[in-house]
CSV table of C-alpha atoms in Angstrom, one decimal:
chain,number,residue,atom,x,y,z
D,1,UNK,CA,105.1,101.9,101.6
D,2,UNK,CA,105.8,104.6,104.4
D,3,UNK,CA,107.0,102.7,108.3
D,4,UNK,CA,104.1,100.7,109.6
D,5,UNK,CA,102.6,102.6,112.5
D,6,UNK,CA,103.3,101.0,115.6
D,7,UNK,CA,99.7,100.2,116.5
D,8,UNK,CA,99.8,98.2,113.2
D,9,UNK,CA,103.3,96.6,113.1
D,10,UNK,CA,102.0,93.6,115.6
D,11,UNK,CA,98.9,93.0,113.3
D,12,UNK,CA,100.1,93.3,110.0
D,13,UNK,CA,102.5,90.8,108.2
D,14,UNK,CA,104.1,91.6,105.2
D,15,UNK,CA,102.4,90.2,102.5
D,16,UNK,CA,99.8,92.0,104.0
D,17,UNK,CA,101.8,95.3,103.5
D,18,UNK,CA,102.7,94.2,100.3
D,19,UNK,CA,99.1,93.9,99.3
D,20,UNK,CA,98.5,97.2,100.9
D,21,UNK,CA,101.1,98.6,98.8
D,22,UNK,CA,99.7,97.6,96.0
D,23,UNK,CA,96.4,98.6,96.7
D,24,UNK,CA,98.1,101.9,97.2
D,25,UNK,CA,99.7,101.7,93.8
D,26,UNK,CA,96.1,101.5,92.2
D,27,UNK,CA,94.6,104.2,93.5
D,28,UNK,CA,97.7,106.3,92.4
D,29,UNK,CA,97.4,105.3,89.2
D,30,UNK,CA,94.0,105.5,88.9
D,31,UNK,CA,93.4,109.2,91.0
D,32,UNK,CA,94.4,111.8,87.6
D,33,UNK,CA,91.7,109.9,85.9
D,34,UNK,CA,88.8,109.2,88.4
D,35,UNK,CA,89.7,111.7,91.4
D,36,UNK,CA,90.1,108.7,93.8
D,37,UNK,CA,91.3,110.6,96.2
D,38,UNK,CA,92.2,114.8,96.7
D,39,UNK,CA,95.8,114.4,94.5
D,40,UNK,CA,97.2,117.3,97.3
D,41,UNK,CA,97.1,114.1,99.7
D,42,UNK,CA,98.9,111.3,97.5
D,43,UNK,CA,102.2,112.3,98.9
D,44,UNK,CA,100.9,111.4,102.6
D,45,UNK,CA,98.2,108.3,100.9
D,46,UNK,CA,99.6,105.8,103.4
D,47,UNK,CA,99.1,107.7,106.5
D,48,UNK,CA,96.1,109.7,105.6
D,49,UNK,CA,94.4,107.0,103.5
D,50,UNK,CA,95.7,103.6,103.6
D,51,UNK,CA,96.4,103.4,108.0
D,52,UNK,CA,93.2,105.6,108.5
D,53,UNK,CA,91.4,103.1,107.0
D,54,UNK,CA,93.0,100.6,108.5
D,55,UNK,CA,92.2,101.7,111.8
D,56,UNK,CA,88.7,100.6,111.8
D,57,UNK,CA,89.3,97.0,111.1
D,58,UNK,CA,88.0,94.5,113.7
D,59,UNK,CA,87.4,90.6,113.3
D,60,UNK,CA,83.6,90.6,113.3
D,61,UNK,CA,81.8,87.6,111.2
D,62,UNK,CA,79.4,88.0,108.7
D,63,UNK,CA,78.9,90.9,106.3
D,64,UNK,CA,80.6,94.0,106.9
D,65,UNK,CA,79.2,96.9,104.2
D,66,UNK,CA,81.1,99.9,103.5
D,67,UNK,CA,78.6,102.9,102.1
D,68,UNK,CA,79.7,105.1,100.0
D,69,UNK,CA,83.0,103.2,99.7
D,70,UNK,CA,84.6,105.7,96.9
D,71,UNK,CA,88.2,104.6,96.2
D,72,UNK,CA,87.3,101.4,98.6
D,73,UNK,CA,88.3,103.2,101.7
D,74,UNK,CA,88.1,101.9,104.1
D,75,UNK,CA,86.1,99.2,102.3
D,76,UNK,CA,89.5,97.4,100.2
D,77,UNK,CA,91.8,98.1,103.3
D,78,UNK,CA,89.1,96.3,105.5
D,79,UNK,CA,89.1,93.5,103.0
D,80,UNK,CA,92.5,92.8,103.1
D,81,UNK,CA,93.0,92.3,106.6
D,82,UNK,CA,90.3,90.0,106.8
D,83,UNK,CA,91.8,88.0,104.4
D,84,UNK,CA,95.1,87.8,106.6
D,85,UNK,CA,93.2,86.9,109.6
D,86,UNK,CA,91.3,84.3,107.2
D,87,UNK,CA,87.8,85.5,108.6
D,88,UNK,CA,85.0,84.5,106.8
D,89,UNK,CA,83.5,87.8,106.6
D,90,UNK,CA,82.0,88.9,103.5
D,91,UNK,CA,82.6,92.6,102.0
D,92,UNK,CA,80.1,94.5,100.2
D,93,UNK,CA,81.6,97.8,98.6
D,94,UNK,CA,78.5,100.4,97.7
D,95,UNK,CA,79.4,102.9,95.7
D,96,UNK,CA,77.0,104.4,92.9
D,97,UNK,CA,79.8,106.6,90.6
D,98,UNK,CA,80.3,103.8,87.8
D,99,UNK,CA,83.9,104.7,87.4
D,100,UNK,CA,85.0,104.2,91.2
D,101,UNK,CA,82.7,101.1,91.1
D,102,UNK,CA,85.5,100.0,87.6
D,103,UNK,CA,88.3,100.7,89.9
D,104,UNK,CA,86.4,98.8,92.8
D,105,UNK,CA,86.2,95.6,90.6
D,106,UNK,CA,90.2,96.2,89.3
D,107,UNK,CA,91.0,96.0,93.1
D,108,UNK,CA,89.0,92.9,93.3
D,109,UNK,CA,90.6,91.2,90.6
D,110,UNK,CA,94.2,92.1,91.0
D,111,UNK,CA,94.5,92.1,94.7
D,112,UNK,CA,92.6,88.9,94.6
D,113,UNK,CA,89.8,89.8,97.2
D,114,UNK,CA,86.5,88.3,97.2
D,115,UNK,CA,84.3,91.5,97.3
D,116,UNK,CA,80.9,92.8,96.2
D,117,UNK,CA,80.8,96.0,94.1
D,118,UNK,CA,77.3,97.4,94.0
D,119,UNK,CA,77.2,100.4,91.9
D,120,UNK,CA,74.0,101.6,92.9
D,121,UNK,CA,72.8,104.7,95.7
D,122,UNK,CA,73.0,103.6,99.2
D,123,UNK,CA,68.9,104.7,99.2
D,124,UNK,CA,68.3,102.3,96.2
D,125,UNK,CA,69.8,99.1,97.2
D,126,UNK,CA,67.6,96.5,99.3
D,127,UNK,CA,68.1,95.8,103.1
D,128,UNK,CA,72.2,94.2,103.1
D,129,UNK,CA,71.5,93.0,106.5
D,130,UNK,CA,74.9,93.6,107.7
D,131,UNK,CA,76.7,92.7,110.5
D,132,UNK,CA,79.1,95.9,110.3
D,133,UNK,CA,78.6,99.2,108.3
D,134,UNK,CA,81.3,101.6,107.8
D,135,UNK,CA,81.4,105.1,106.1
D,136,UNK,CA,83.7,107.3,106.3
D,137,UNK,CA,83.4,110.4,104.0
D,138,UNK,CA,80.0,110.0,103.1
D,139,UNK,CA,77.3,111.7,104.6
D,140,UNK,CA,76.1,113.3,108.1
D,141,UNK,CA,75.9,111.4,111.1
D,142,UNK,CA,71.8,111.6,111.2
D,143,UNK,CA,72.2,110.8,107.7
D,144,UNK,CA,74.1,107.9,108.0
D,145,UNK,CA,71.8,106.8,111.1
D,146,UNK,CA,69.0,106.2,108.4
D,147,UNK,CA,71.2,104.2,106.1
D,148,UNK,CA,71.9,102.1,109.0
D,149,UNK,CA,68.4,101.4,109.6
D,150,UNK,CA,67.6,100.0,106.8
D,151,UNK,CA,70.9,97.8,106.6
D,152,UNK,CA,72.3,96.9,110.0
D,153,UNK,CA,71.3,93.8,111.6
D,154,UNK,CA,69.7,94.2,115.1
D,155,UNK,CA,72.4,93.5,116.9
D,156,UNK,CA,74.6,94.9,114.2
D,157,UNK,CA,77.9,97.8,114.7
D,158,UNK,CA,78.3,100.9,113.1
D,159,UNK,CA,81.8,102.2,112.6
D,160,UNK,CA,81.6,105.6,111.6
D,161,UNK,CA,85.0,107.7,110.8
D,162,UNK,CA,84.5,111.6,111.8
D,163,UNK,CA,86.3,115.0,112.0
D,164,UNK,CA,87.0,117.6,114.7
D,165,UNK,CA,82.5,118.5,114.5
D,166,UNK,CA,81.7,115.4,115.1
D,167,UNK,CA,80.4,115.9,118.8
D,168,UNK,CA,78.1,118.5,116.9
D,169,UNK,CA,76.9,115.7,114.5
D,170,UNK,CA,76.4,113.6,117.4
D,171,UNK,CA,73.8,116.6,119.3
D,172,UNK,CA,72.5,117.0,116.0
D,173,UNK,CA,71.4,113.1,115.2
D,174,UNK,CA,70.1,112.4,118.6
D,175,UNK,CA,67.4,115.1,117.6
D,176,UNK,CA,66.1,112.0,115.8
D,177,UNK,CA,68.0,109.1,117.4
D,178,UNK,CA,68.6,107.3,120.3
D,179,UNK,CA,71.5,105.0,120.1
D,180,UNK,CA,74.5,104.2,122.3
D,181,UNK,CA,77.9,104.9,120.7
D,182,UNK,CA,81.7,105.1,121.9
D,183,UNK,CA,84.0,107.8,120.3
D,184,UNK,CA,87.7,105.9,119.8
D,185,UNK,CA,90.8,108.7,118.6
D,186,UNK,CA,91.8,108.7,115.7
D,187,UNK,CA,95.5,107.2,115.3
D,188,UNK,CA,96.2,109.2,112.4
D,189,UNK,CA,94.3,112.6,113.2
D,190,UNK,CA,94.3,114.3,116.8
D,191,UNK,CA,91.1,116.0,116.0
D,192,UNK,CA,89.1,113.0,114.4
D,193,UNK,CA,87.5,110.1,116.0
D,194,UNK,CA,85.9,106.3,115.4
D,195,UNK,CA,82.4,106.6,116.4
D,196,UNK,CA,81.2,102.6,117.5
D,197,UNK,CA,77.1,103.0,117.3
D,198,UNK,CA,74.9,100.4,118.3
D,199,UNK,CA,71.1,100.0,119.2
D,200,UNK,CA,70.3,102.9,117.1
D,201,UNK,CA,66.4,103.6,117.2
D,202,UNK,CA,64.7,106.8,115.5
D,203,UNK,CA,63.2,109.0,118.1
């Protein structure tokens, strides 16, 4: 695996990497078949993928549900690290293409990681009643402001990964929401940002 970024080197102990790795390996393997992820990023995978991903990660309890999960990212990288800090946190992967949900379940077995794969829409599933949603190439941000209203716990924490618009996704979802959110940098992109949403209430 490409150097550890600094932010992550104090966090992350090597058979953590090493699982990472072979996370990595997977979707490499898997990406001519299944489209994983765009093949003109596999050369940069770590840094654009893998440490992206891994970005979001915080110890919260409970269920923490990535939407629209694809490959598992940032869902499998998520999973991982709560195994090294040994938190019982429970990770549900969504993801409705039945071929990433195959590749979902070969990361579950061979990385050894106690997830959920539910190969269903996000709009089909009942209420997950999660502590922490992510998404992170899914959907709009008004979009995913509905999803989380029918799956976040009240008090629950959405971590939302966004481009260089997403101020203008932010104006355009509090058209139909109030909620209170904090925009983190991106340690990988310049241009991108964490969005941390709470309290979200339709308008």
């Amino acid at each position: 695996m490409n150097a550890i970024p600094d932010w992550a080197s104090r966090n992350v102990s090597r058979e953590t990497v090493d699982k990472l790795q072979a996370y990595a390996a997977l979707i490499r393997k898997w990406t001519p078949k299944i489209n994983l992820v765009a093949k003109s990023t596999l050369a940069d995978l770590e840094v654009r993928h893998i440490w992206d991903s891994a970005q979001v990660f915080e110890e919260r309890p409970g269920v923490w549900a990535d939407l629209g999960t694809g490959g598992g990212l940032p869902g499998v990288v998520v999973a991982i690290l709560a195994q090294e800090q040994k938190r019982e946190m429970q990770c549900i992967l969504v993801e409705s293409d039945q071929r990433k949900a195959a590749f979902l379940r070969t990361c579950a077995r061979e990385l050894e990681l106690p997830i959920i794969v539910m190969a269903q829409r996000v709009e089909d599933i009942p209420p997950l009643c999660a502590h922490t949603i992510s998404a992170r190439a899914l959907a709009s941000l008004d979009m995913l402001l509905g999803f989380a209203q029918r799956h976040l716990t009240e008090d629950g924490l959405c971590i939302f990964q966004k481009g260089a618009q997403w101020r203008q996704e932010v104006a355009e979802a509090e058209k139909n929401w109030r909620f209170a959110y904090e925009a983190v940098p991106s340690k990988t992109d310049v241009e991108a940002v964490v969005l941390k949403i709470k309290d979200i209430q339709r308008v």
